[in-house]
Coordinates of C-alpha atoms in Angstrom, one line a residue:
X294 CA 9.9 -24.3 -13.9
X295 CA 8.6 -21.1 -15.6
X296 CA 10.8 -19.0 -18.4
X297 CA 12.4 -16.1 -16.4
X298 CA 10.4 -12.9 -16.3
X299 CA 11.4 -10.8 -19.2
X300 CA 13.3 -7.6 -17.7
X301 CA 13.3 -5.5 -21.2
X302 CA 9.5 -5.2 -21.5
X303 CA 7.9 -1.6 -22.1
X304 CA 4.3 -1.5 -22.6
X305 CA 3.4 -0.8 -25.6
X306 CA 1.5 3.1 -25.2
X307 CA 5.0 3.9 -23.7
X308 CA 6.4 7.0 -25.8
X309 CA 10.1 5.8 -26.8
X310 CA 12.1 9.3 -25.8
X311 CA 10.0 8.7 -22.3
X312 CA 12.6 5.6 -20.9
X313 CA 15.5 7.3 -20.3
X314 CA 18.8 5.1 -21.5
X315 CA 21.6 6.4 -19.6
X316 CA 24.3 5.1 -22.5
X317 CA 28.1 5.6 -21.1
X318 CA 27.2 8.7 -19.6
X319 CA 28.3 9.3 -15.4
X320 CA 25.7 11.8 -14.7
X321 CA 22.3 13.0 -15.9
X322 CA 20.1 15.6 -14.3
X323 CA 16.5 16.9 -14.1
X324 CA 14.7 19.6 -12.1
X325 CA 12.7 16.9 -9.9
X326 CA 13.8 13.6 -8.9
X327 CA 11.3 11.2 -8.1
X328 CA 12.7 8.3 -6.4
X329 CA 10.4 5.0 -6.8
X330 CA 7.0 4.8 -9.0
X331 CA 4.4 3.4 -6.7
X332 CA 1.4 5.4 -5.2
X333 CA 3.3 8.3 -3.6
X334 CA 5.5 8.6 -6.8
X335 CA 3.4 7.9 -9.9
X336 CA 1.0 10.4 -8.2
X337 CA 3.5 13.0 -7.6
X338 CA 4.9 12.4 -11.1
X339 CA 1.2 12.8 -12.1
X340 CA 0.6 16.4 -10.2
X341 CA 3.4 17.3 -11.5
X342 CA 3.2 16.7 -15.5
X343 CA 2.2 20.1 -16.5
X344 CA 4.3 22.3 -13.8
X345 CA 7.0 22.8 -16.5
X346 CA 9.5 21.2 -14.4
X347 CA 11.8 18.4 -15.8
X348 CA 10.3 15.4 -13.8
X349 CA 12.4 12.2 -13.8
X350 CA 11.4 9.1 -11.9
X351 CA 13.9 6.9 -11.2
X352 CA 12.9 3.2 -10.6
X353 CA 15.2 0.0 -9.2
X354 CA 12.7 -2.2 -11.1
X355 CA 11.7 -2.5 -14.3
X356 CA 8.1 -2.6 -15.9
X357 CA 5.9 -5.9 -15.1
X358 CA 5.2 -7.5 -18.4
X359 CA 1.5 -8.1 -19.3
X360 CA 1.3 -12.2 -19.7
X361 CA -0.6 -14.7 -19.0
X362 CA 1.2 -15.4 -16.0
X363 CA -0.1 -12.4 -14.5
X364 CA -3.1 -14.0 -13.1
X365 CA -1.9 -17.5 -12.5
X366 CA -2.0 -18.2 -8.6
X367 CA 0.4 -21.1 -9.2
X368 CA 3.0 -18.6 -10.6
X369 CA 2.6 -16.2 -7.9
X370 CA 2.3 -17.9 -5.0
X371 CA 3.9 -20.9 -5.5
X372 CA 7.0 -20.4 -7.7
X373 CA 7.5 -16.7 -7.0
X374 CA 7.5 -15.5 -10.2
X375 CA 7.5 -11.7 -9.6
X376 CA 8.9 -12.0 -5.7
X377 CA 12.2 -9.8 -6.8
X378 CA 12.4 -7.9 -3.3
X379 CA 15.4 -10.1 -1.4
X380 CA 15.5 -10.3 1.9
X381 CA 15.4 -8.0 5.2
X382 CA 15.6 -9.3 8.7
X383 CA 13.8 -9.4 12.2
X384 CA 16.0 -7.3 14.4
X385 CA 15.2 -9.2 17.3
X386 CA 16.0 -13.1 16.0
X387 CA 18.2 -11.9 13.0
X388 CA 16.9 -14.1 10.6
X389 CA 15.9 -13.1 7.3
X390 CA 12.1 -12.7 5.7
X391 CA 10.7 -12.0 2.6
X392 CA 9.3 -8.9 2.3
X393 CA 5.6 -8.3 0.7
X394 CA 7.1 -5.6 -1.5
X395 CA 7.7 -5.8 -4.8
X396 CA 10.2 -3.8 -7.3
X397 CA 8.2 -3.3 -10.7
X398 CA 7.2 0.3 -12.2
X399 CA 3.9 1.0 -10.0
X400 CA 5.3 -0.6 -7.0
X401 CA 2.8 -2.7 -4.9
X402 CA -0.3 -1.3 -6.9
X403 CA 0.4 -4.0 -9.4
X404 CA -0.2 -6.9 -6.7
X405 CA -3.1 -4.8 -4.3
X406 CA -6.9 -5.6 -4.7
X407 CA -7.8 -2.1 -5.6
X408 CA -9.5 -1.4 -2.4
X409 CA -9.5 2.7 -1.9
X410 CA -10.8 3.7 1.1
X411 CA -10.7 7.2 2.5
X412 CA -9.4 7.2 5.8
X413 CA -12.1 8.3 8.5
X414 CA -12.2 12.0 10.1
X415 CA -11.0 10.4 13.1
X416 CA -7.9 8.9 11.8
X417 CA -6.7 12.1 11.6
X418 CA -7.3 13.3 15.2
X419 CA -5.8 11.9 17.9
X420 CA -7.5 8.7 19.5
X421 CA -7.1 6.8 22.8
X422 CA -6.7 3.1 22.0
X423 CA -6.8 0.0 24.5
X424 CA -2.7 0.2 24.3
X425 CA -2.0 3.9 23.9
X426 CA -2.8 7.1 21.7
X427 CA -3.0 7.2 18.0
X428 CA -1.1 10.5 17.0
X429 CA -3.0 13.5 15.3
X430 CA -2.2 14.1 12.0
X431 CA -0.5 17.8 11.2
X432 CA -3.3 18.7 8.8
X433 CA -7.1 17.2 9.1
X434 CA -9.3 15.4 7.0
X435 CA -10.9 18.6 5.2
X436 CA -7.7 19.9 4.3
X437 CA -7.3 16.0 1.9
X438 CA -11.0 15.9 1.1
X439 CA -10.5 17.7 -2.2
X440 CA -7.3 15.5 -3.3
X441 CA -9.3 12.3 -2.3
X442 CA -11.9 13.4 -4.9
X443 CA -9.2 13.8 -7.4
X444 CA -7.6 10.5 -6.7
X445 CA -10.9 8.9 -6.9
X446 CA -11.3 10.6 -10.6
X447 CA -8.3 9.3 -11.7
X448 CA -8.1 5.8 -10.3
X449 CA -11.7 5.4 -11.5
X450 CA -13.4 3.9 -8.0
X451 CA -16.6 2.3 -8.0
X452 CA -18.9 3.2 -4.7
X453 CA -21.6 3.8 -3.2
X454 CA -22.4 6.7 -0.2
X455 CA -25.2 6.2 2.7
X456 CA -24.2 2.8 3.7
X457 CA -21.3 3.0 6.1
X458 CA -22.1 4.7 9.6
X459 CA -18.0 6.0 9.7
X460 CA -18.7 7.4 6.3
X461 CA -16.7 11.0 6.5
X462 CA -18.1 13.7 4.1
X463 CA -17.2 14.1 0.7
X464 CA -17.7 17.4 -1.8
X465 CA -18.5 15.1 -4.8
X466 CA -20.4 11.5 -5.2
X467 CA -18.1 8.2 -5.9
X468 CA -17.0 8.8 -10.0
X469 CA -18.8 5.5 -10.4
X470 CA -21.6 3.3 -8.8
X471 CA -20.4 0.3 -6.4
X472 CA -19.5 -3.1 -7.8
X473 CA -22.5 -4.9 -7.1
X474 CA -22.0 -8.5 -4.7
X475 CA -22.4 -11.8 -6.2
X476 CA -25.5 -13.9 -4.4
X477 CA -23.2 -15.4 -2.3
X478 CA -21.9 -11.9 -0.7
X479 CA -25.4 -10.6 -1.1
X480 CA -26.7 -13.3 1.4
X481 CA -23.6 -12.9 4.0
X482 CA -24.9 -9.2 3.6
X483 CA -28.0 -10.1 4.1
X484 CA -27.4 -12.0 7.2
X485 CA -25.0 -9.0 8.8
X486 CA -27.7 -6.4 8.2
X487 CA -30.1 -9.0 10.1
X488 CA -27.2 -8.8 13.1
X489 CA -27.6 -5.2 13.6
X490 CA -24.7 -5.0 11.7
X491 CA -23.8 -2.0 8.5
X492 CA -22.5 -3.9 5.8
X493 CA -21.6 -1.6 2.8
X494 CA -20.4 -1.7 -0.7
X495 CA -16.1 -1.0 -0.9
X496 CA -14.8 1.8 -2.7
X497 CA -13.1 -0.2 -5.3
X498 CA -10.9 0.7 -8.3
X499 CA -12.0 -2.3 -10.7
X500 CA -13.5 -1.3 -14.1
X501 CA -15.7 -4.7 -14.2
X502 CA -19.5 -4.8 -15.7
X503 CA -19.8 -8.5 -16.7
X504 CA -19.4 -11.9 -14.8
X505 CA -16.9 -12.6 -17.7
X506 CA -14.8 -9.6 -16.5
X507 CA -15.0 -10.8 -13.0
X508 CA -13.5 -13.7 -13.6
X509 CA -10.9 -12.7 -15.7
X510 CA -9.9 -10.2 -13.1
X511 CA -10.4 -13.1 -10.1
X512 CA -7.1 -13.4 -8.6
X513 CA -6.4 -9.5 -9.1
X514 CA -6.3 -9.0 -5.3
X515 CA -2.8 -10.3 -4.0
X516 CA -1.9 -10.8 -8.6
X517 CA -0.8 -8.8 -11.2
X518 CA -3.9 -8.0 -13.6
X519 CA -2.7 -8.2 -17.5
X520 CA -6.4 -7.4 -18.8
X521 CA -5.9 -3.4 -17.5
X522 CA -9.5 -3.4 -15.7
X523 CA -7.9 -2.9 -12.2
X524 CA -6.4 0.7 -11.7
X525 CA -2.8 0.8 -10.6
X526 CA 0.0 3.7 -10.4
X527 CA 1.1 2.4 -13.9
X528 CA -1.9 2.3 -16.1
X529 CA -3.7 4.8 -13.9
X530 CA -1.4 7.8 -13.1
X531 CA 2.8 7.2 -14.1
X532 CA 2.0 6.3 -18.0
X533 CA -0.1 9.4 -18.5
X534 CA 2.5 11.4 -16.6
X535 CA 4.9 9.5 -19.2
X536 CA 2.8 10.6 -22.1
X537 CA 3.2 14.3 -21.1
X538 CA 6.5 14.4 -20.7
X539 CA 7.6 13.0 -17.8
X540 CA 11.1 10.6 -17.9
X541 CA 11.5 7.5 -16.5
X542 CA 14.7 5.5 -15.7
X543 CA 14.0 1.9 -15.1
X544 CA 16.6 -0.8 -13.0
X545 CA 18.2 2.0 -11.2
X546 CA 18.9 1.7 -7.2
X547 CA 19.8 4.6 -5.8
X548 CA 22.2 4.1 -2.5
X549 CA 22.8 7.4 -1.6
X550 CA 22.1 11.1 -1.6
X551 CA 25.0 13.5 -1.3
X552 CA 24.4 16.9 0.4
X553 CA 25.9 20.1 -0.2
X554 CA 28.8 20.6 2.4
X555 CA 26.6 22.6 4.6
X556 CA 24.4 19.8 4.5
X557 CA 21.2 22.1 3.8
X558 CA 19.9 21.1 0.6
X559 CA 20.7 17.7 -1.6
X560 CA 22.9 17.7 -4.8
X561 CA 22.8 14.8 -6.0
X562 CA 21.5 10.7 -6.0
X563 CA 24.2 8.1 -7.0
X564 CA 22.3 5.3 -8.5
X565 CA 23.5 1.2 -9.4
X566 CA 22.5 1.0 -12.7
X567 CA 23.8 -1.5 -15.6
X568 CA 26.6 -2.6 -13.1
X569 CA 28.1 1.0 -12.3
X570 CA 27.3 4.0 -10.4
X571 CA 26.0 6.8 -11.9
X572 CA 25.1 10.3 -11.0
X573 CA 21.7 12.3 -11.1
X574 CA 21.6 15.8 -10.2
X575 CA 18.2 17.5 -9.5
X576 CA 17.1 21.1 -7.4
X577 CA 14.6 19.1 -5.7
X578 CA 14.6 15.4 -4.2
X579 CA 11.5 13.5 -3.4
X580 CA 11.3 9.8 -2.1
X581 CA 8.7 7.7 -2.4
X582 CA 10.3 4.0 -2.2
X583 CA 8.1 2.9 0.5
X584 CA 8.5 3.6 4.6
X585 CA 11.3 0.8 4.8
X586 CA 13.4 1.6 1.8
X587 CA 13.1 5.7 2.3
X588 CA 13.9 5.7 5.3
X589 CA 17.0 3.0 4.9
X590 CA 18.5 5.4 2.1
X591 CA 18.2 8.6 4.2
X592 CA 20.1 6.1 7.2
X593 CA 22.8 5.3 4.5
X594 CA 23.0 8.8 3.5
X595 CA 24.5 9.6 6.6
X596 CA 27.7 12.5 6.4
X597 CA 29.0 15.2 8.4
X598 CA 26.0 17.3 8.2
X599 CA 23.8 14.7 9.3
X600 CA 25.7 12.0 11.4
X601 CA 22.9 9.9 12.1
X602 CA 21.4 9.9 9.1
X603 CA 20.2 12.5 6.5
X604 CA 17.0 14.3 7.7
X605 CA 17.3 13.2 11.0
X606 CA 18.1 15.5 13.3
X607 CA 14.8 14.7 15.7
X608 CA 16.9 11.1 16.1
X609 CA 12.9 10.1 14.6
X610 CA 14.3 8.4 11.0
X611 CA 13.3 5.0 10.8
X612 CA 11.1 5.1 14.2
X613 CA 8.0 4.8 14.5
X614 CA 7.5 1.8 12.1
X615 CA 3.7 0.6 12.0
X616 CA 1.8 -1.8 9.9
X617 CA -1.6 -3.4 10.7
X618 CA -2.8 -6.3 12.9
X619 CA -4.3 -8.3 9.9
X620 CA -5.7 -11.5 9.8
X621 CA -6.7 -14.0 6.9
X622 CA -10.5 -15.4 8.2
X623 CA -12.1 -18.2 6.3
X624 CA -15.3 -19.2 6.7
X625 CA -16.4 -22.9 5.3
X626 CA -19.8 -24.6 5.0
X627 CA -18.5 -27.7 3.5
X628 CA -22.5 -28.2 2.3
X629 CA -22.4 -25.2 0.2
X630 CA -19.7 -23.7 -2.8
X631 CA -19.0 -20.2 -3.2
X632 CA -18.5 -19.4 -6.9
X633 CA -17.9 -16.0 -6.3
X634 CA -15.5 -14.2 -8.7
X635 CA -15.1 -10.7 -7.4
X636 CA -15.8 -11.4 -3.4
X637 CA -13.7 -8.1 -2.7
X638 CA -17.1 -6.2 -2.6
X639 CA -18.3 -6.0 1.0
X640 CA -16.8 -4.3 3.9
X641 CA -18.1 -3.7 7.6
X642 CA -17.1 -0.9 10.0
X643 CA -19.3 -0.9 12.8
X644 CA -16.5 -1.8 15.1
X645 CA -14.2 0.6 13.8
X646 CA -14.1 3.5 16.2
X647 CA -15.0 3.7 19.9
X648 CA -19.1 3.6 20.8
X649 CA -21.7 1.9 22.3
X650 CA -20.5 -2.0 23.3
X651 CA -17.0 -1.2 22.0
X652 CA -15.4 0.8 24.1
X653 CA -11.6 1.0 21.8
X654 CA -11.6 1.1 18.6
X655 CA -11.3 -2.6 17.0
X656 CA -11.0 -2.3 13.1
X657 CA -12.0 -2.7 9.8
X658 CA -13.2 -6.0 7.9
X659 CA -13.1 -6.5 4.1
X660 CA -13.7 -9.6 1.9
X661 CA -10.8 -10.6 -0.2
X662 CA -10.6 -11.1 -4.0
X663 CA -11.2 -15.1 -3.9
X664 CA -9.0 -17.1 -2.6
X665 CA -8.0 -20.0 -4.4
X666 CA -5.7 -23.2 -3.2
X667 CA -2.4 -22.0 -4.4
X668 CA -2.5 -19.2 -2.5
X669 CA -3.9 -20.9 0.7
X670 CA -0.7 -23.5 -0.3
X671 CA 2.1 -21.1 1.5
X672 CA 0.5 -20.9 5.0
X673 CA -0.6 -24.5 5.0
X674 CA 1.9 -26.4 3.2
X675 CA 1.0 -29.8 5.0
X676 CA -2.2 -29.7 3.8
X677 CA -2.9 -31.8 0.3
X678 CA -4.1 -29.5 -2.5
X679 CA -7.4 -31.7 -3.1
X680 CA -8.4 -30.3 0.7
X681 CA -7.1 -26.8 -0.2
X682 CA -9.4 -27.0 -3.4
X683 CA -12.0 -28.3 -1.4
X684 CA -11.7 -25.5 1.3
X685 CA -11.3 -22.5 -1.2
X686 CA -14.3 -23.7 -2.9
X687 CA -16.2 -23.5 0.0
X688 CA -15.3 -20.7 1.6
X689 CA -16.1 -17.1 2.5
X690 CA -12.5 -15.2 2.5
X691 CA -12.5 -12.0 5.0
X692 CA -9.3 -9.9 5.3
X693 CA -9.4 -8.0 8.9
X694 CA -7.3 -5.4 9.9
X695 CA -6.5 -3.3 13.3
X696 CA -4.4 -0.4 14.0
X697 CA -1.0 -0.7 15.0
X698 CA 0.0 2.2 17.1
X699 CA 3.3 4.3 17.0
X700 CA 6.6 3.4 19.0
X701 CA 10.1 4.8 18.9
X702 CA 11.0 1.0 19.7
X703 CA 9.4 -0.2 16.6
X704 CA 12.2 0.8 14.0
X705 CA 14.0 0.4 10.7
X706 CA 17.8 0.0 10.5
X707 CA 20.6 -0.6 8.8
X708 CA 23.8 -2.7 8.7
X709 CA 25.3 -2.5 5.1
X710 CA 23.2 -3.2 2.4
X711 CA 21.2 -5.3 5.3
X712 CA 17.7 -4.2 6.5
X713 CA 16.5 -4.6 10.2
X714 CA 13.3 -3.9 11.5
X715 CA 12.3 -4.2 15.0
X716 CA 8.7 -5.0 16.0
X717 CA 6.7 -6.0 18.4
X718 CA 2.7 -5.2 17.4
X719 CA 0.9 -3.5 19.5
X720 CA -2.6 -3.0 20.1
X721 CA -3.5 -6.9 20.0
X722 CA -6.0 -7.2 22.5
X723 CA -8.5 -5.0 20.2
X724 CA -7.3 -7.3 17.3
X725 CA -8.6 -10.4 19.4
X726 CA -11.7 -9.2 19.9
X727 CA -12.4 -8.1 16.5
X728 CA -11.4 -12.2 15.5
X729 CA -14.2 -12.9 17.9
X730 CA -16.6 -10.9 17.0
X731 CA -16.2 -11.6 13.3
X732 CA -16.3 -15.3 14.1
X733 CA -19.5 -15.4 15.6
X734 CA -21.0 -13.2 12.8
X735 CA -19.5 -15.6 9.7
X736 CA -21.1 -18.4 12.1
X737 CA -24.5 -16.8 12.2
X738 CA -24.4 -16.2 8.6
X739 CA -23.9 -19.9 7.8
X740 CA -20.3 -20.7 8.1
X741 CA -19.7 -23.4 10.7
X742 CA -16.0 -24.3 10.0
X743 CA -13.5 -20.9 11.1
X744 CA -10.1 -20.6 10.3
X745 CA -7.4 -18.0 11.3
X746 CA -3.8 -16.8 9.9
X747 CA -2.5 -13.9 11.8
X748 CA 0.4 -11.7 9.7
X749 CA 3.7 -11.3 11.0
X750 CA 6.7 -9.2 10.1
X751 CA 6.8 -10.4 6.4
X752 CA 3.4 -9.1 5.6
X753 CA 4.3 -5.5 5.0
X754 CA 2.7 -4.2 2.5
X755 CA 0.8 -1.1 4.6
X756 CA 4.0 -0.4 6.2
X757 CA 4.1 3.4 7.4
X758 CA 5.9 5.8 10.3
X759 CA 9.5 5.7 9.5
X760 CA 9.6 9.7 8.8
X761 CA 6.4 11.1 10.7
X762 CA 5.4 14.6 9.0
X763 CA 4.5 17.4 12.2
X764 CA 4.7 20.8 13.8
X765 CA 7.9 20.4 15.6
X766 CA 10.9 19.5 14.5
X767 CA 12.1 17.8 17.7
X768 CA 9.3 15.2 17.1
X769 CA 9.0 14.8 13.8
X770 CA 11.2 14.2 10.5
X771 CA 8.6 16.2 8.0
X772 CA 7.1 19.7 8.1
X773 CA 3.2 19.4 7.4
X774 CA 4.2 19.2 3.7
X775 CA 6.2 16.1 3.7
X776 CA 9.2 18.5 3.5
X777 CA 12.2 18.0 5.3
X778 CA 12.6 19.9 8.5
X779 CA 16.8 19.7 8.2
X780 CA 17.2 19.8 4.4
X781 CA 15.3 22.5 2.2
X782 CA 15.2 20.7 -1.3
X783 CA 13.6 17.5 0.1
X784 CA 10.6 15.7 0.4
X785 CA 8.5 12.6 1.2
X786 CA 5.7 11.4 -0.6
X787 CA 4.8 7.8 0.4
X788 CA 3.5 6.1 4.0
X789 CA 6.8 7.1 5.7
X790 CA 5.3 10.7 6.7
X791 CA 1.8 8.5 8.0
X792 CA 1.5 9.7 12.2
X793 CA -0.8 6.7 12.8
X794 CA -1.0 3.7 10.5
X795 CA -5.2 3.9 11.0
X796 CA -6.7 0.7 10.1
X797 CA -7.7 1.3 6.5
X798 CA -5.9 0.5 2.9
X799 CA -3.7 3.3 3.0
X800 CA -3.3 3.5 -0.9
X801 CA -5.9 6.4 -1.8
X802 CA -4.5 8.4 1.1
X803 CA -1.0 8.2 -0.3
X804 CA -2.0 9.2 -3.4
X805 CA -4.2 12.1 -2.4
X806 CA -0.9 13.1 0.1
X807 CA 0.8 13.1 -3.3
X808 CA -1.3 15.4 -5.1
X809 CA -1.5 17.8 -2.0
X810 CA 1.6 18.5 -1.5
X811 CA 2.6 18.7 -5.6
X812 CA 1.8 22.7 -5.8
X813 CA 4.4 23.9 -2.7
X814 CA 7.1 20.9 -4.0
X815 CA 6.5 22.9 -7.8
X816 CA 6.6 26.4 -6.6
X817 CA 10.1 26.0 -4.3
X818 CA 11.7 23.9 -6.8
X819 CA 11.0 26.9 -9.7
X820 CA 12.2 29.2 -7.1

């Protein structure tokens, strides 16, 4: 059993008057209020550092300590050392799950693999699927390119332009060239280039240059990374924000948000903090705790103004709910090892949108980190570790992902402090044939021995939908800004305000969101 994870850690570039200690106080108050410090609000935070604005983020977890632990699989994957998320439950059965969310300052950056895509042109369009339409977005592609450069700046991604035939354009090259493949990736790209096939180099946010840093950074994708090399919304975006001024408050929930009694504009957040409630006023509220935990706080937030819910006039809150059709895909030549460090180089979207031999749009492939045999322990606990080590050693680890599409049916909810979500995927027939295709490509390439894990409800982690941003108030919960349509001083700046769910990482697009929308949250907040 491992020593408890240590709840009291700050890192150590942290300026002191920047953690915000409540002391016996009831109340506090700010100009901004940031609620949650992953993507959407470390980069808000960030956009927001030199506005002049008091910025306070407020956090339910606390900061991840750097330890050796970090990049132990064991620790992870086996004994859950940094699972702190609870439970939800399937609507449908009523059982509970454990979520792939995590509650530590940066959110789910900490555990991601640093893949950064930008989302195509056409993701922001609307697009016929095999099972429905994809929605259009209520601003396009050209109106984020310039905040996509920036995020790329500041994350520090690694990438190369030229290669991938969905590329969309881009004002300014990748900060810094592609990761290179190891000469195992190189040959499987080799061998997908000699299909007909586009393999190309991921935009990824690792700053690695020797094998030694590869594999010090190896179980990065799906870990927490101690060494600093991987860009996150801590060490990338919230503790420069911190450095300039911004405030945090760490191990704070808030439960509520309490309107004024015309229910126009919010007043205040009442937060669980050292085991009492306490009270933040701000001018302007902006949520950014992920599409299941915004929306269930604007649900709880429920009053006269806003019976079913705060913001939620459309009846849209919490609808909506999409994550991807992913699958796990190892390949094995049980003749041949695959040292590979970094694999999480190589990505493929020839199948991605509709064309020639694929008439629906199927999806995107990416290689993962490495996988190793604790973390292929959880989905085949039967098997002996010796086999899993023999298997992981062996094999050629894909990650492949298909767009979910939007329904009203697929929901959040809430019962209590209980979270429901109903969902049923959608769009699985493309998802099939994407397994297929793959398959016979990894078997071309040398890999005889296929196997598949599918991700169900607990695999969440690209969860989006549950307050759509549009035009029309009757069918959506945002204005094109993430700003409330119902209440004037509020706003959205994670996944929740996502139209489609696409079927791409949808970290960099949060982010740039984030720093979009960052000059029109300043200017109404000052008045």
């Amino acid at each position: 059993m491992s020593d408890p994870v240590r709840q009291n850690y700050t890192p150590p570039e942290l300026r002191p008057d920047a953690l915000v200690s409540v002391g016996t106080a009831e109340e506090i108050s700010t100009d901004v209020l940031v609620i949650g410090s992953g993507m959407g609000g470390s980069s808000l935070a960030w956009a927001l550092k030199d506005s002049g604005l008091d910025v306070l983020v407020v956090e339910r977890g606390h900061f991840l300590p750097r330890e050796p632990e970090n990049s132990q699989p064991v620790e992870m994957y086996i004994k859950g050392r940094y699972k702190n998320a609870g439970y939800w439950y399937d609507g449908s059965t009523g059982k509970p799950f454990a979520p792939g969310v995590y509650y530590w300052v940066g959110g789910n950056t900490r555990f991601y693999g640093a893949m950064l895509p930008r989302f195509r042109r056409s993701d922001f369009t609307e697009v016929q699927h095999h099972e429905g339409v994809s929605r259009a977005w209520p601003f396009a592609y050209d109106d984020l390119e310039p905040f996509y450069t920036a995020m790329e700046q500041l994350l520090q991604v690694h990438g190369q332009t030229g290669e991938d035939p969905t590329e969309p354009p881009r004002s300014k090259p990748y900060p810094y060239p592609a990761l290179q493949h190891e000469p195992e990736i190189e040959r499987f790209a080799r061998s997908l280039r000699g299909q007909g096939l586009h393999p190309f180099h991921t935009p990824n946010a690792l700053n690695i240059s020797t094998q030694a840093d590869r594999a010090a950074v190896t179980t990065a994708d799906g870990c927490p990374d101690e060494t600093g090399m991987k860009s996150d919304a801590e060490n990338r975006l919230l503790l420069p924000a911190l450095r300039d001024g911004v405030r945090i408050l760490t191990g704070a929930e808030v439960t509520r948000l309490i309107t004024s009694p015309d229910g126009r504009k919010v007043v205040a957040a009442e937060a669980r903090h050292a085991g009492r409630i306490i009270r933040v006023n701000a001018k302007t509220f902006a949520l950014a705790g992920g599409a299941v935990n915004s929306a269930a706080l604007l649900l709880r937030s429920a009053d006269d103004a806003h019976p079913q819910g705060l913001a939620n006039s459309s009846g849209l809150l919490g609808r909506n709910y999409m994550v991807h059709n992913s699958t796990f895909f190892v390949g094995v030549n049980p003749l041949r090892t695959n040292p590979t460090k970094w694999q999480k180089t190589l990505g493929l979207n020839d199948f991605y949108e509709a064309g020639p031999g694929t008439r629906f749009p199927l999806g995107n492939l990416q290689m993962l980190g490495k996988l190793q045999a604790p973390m292929l322990k959880p989905a085949r606990p039967w098997a002996p570790t010796w086999a899993l080590k023999f298997m992981a050693a062996r094999s050629l680890d894909i990650y492949l992902t298909t767009e979910d599409l939007p329904s009203r049916d697929n929901r959040v909810r809430v019962d209590g402090d209980r979270i429901l979500i109903d969902w049923t995927p959608t769009n699985l027939a493309p998802h099939h044939e994407l397994v297929r295709r793959v398959t016979r490509a990894v078997r071309k390439a040398g890999y005889p021995l296929i196997f598949t894990q599918r991700m169900g409800i607990e695999t969440n982690s690209h969860m989006c939908g549950t307050a759509v941003a549009g035009h029309d108030p009757a069918e959506s919960v945002l204005d094109p800004l993430c700003r409330s349509h119902d209440v004037d001083n509020l706003w959205v700046t994670d996944s929740s305000f996502f139209p489609s769910s696409a079927a791409l990482n949808p970290a960099l697009t949060i982010g740039a969101n984030a720093l979009r929308i960052a000059p029109s949250l300043a200017r109404a907040t000052k008045g």
